[in-house]
XYZ file of C-alpha atoms in Angstrom:
302
model
C 0.000 0.000 0.000
C 1.315 3.442 -0.916
C 2.603 5.605 1.932
C 2.018 9.342 2.334
C 5.183 11.126 3.454
C 5.164 14.807 4.407
C 8.722 16.108 4.540
C 10.247 19.573 4.835
C 13.128 21.690 6.085
C 12.440 24.038 8.972
C 14.345 26.713 10.852
C 12.766 28.724 13.681
C 9.168 27.777 12.868
C 7.952 26.483 16.240
C 5.409 29.308 16.527
C 3.497 27.976 13.510
C 4.397 24.267 13.382
C 2.335 23.701 16.520
C -0.664 24.713 14.393
C 0.551 22.970 11.231
C 0.743 19.385 12.463
C -3.006 19.105 13.263
C -3.715 20.710 9.881
C -1.560 18.122 8.086
C -3.371 15.348 9.937
C -6.828 16.666 9.004
C -6.041 17.363 5.337
C -3.438 14.765 4.278
C -3.592 12.101 7.009
C -0.004 10.974 6.373
C 1.998 7.995 7.513
C 5.100 10.132 8.147
C 5.715 13.772 9.009
C 9.405 14.655 8.790
C 10.911 17.956 9.953
C 14.570 18.509 9.097
C 15.547 21.353 11.424
C 18.598 23.432 10.627
C 19.717 26.633 8.956
C 20.542 26.725 5.253
C 24.193 27.902 5.168
C 23.236 31.036 3.229
C 19.561 31.268 4.058
C 16.386 30.766 1.988
C 17.578 33.007 -0.861
C 21.257 31.968 -0.876
C 22.426 35.413 0.259
C 22.195 35.555 4.074
C 25.126 37.228 5.810
C 25.781 34.608 8.489
C 27.890 36.597 10.927
C 28.904 35.650 14.452
C 26.278 38.108 15.686
C 23.618 36.335 13.575
C 24.652 32.947 14.979
C 24.511 34.212 18.553
C 21.187 35.967 18.062
C 19.185 33.349 16.230
C 20.727 29.901 16.745
C 21.654 27.605 19.601
C 24.770 26.142 18.007
C 25.165 27.578 14.509
C 22.679 25.059 13.100
C 19.620 24.746 15.366
C 17.146 27.620 15.668
C 16.710 29.623 18.860
C 13.296 27.967 19.412
C 14.531 24.406 18.922
C 13.772 23.254 22.460
C 10.215 24.517 22.107
C 9.934 22.662 18.803
C 11.116 19.424 20.432
C 8.332 19.770 22.993
C 5.763 20.351 20.226
C 6.913 17.237 18.388
C 6.793 15.158 21.571
C 3.253 16.361 22.321
C 2.041 15.487 18.836
C 3.669 12.053 18.899
C 1.471 11.316 21.900
C -1.587 12.868 20.235
C -1.083 10.939 16.964
C 0.540 7.621 17.969
C -0.230 5.979 14.609
C 1.836 8.547 12.672
C 5.627 8.496 12.618
C 6.607 12.114 13.377
C 10.344 12.635 12.949
C 12.379 15.634 14.066
C 15.840 15.388 12.548
C 18.780 17.662 13.298
C 19.902 18.673 9.824
C 23.481 19.861 9.317
C 23.888 21.143 5.767
C 27.414 21.074 4.334
C 28.741 24.623 4.288
C 29.997 23.913 0.781
C 26.329 23.770 -0.284
C 25.546 27.411 -1.028
C 22.370 27.004 -3.048
C 18.992 27.201 -1.278
C 17.414 24.839 -3.868
C 20.180 22.308 -3.187
C 19.516 22.545 0.560
C 15.771 22.235 0.037
C 16.250 19.182 -2.177
C 18.562 17.603 0.403
C 15.993 18.169 3.175
C 13.163 16.621 1.169
C 15.004 13.499 0.001
C 17.031 12.251 3.001
C 14.713 9.279 3.544
C 17.490 6.699 3.832
C 19.249 8.695 6.563
C 16.074 8.507 8.647
C 15.298 4.825 8.081
C 12.378 5.646 5.767
C 12.080 3.869 2.428
C 10.467 5.756 -0.457
C 8.974 3.147 -2.778
C 7.485 3.564 -6.220
C 3.910 4.740 -5.826
C 4.419 6.511 -2.489
C 3.089 10.057 -2.203
C 5.716 12.645 -1.262
C 4.528 16.010 0.051
C 7.572 18.357 0.021
C 6.257 21.194 2.154
C 7.366 24.194 4.192
C 6.740 24.931 7.860
C 4.204 27.702 7.185
C 1.955 25.919 4.669
C -1.661 24.935 5.399
C -4.777 23.710 3.604
C -8.405 24.293 4.430
C -9.778 21.503 6.594
C -12.501 20.807 4.030
C -9.890 20.066 1.342
C -9.160 16.502 2.514
C -11.450 14.901 -0.079
C -10.182 17.216 -2.824
C -6.562 16.295 -2.087
C -7.505 12.609 -1.954
C -9.105 12.808 -5.410
C -5.979 14.390 -6.880
C -3.864 11.599 -5.398
C -5.991 8.953 -7.096
C -5.181 10.491 -10.494
C -1.394 10.388 -10.112
C 0.923 7.845 -11.670
C 4.563 7.453 -10.562
C 6.722 10.382 -11.696
C 3.789 12.774 -11.816
C 2.458 15.236 -9.270
C 0.165 18.180 -8.735
C 0.525 21.813 -7.761
C -1.852 24.347 -6.227
C -2.570 28.049 -5.981
C -0.412 29.495 -3.198
C -1.652 32.640 -1.478
C 1.087 34.391 0.533
C -0.499 36.073 3.551
C 0.999 39.261 4.941
C 0.752 40.066 8.691
C -2.955 39.118 9.085
C -5.563 36.942 7.403
C -6.893 39.889 5.385
C -3.940 40.747 3.135
C -1.873 38.771 0.648
C 0.967 39.520 -1.703
C -0.987 41.045 -4.578
C 1.048 39.061 -7.107
C -0.310 35.813 -5.611
C -4.024 36.567 -5.865
C -4.354 36.866 -9.646
C -4.986 33.114 -10.196
C -8.314 33.452 -8.362
C -9.728 35.420 -11.298
C -8.565 32.775 -13.784
C -11.020 30.068 -12.715
C -8.495 28.870 -10.164
C -6.227 27.336 -12.816
C -2.953 28.697 -14.122
C -1.286 31.731 -12.660
C 1.072 31.246 -9.736
C 1.075 27.612 -8.643
C 3.617 25.719 -6.547
C 4.272 22.038 -5.797
C 2.162 20.078 -3.334
C 2.639 16.378 -4.036
C 4.773 14.042 -6.151
C 3.996 10.363 -6.623
C 7.367 8.743 -6.297
C 8.779 6.954 -9.301
C 12.476 7.706 -9.186
C 14.756 10.196 -7.493
C 15.596 11.959 -10.750
C 12.033 13.177 -11.234
C 11.636 14.177 -7.580
C 14.924 16.101 -7.629
C 13.814 17.844 -10.808
C 10.689 19.118 -9.060
C 12.475 20.163 -5.871
C 15.176 22.044 -7.762
C 12.595 24.706 -8.656
C 12.423 25.889 -5.032
C 13.420 29.470 -5.959
C 12.091 29.752 -9.515
C 8.692 28.452 -8.341
C 7.983 27.148 -11.828
C 6.618 23.591 -12.068
C 5.654 22.789 -15.673
C 6.026 19.043 -14.954
C 3.155 19.055 -12.419
C -0.606 19.109 -13.006
C -2.355 22.400 -12.132
C -5.316 22.252 -9.737
C -7.827 24.585 -8.133
C -6.629 23.658 -4.620
C -5.709 26.704 -2.514
C -2.622 26.515 -0.324
C -2.539 28.982 2.562
C 1.061 30.171 2.889
C 1.949 32.365 5.889
C 5.533 33.547 5.172
C 4.897 36.941 6.741
C 3.168 35.807 9.906
C 6.247 36.405 12.011
C 5.745 37.627 15.588
C 8.467 39.618 17.360
C 11.871 37.886 17.160
C 10.700 35.685 14.300
C 10.124 38.795 12.190
C 13.573 40.144 13.060
C 15.029 36.816 11.925
C 13.072 36.940 8.655
C 14.561 40.351 7.924
C 18.042 39.081 8.758
C 17.662 35.979 6.585
C 16.692 37.980 3.490
C 19.720 40.181 3.056
C 18.408 43.677 2.289
C 19.317 47.082 3.712
C 17.686 48.656 6.769
C 15.700 51.223 4.798
C 14.040 48.462 2.759
C 12.867 46.671 5.891
C 11.799 49.927 7.568
C 9.497 50.624 4.629
C 8.254 47.035 4.579
C 7.574 47.208 8.313
C 5.504 50.364 7.795
C 3.360 48.353 5.389
C 2.883 45.548 7.929
C 1.835 48.061 10.582
C -0.687 49.614 8.198
C -2.135 46.184 7.414
C -2.593 45.459 11.107
C -4.170 48.874 11.662
C -6.581 48.333 8.752
C -7.923 45.048 10.131
C -10.898 44.059 7.974
C -12.295 47.580 7.598
C -10.077 49.269 4.986
C -9.803 47.284 1.782
C -7.352 49.435 -0.196
C -4.062 48.013 -1.430
C -1.183 48.620 0.984
C 2.276 49.561 -0.273
C 4.844 47.153 1.165
C 7.670 47.683 -1.336
C 7.705 51.364 -2.299
C 10.830 50.822 -4.383
C 8.864 48.707 -6.882
C 7.119 50.410 -9.841
C 3.671 51.850 -9.128
C 2.042 49.537 -11.677
C 3.766 46.421 -10.302
C 1.794 43.907 -8.226
C 5.032 43.238 -6.336
C 4.659 46.701 -4.756
C 1.390 45.924 -2.947
C -0.456 43.770 -0.478
C -4.084 43.248 -1.518
C -7.161 42.769 0.676
C -8.862 39.373 0.640
C -11.796 37.970 2.573
C -11.463 34.193 2.602
C -12.121 31.570 5.264
C -8.908 30.251 6.769
C -8.128 26.805 8.199
C -9.421 26.444 11.744
C -5.966 25.298 12.875
C -4.363 28.696 12.255
C -6.981 30.738 14.103
C -5.124 30.545 17.418
C -1.941 31.987 15.930
C -0.984 35.381 17.314
C -1.140 37.002 13.853
C -4.759 35.960 13.328
C -7.048 38.887 14.154
C -9.905 37.565 16.272
């Protein structure tokens, strides 16, 4: 019988993983959930300035995130809650000769053998990220997509990137919703394992976010890359190597989004350096029902 394996890298995501695991259980119902915890040597965009100050501020040992002990407790709690699922927390040490974020991502989504997990032909691999969710009612939809997959195929979904609260997204990510939910900006969700070459080919598009080899779907993936409370937000700024003025302007946009709540629906400028007619410049208002699992997160406006 085919296994369902959810696998992903993570670094300082305890604040949201505690909400993610129940969501994964209710939408995918996997056999394995694997978290490979550790810092990419040069961050998620291959350009982080990993100084001694950065190491001291945000890691325990140069690899593990500052919230690693909290994450261990979360994993232990969920192992007790879901005894029939193998939940693995692995301490991932990436070679410092590996500079590419896609190479790190691929490594963290294919290290099955190191963990005593065998990926067989026909197994379903869900290469995810620590801040990705699906609506609880999507379980049957996801199941139907799985039934249609043959080995060395997979499907992708519409990813909406939420900014600061549940009411604003990166404007560039919302356009697929006006295209009948198909096309536009879609990212990988699941690959049915055939061979490692195909899987590596999918995972290597971590930064380009282009997946022509995967089937498009109307599934919506709720991505919360900018739900970063307090120190987590400081870390996000440090990981994406831009100057202080850029982040000061971005932070002004986040504060305006929080102030707006669900009452002001105008676009909010988050990247004033981008052209006025560019979607990349703005966060756009949306009113969509979110997964119940995320509603206790501190960034969710009650």
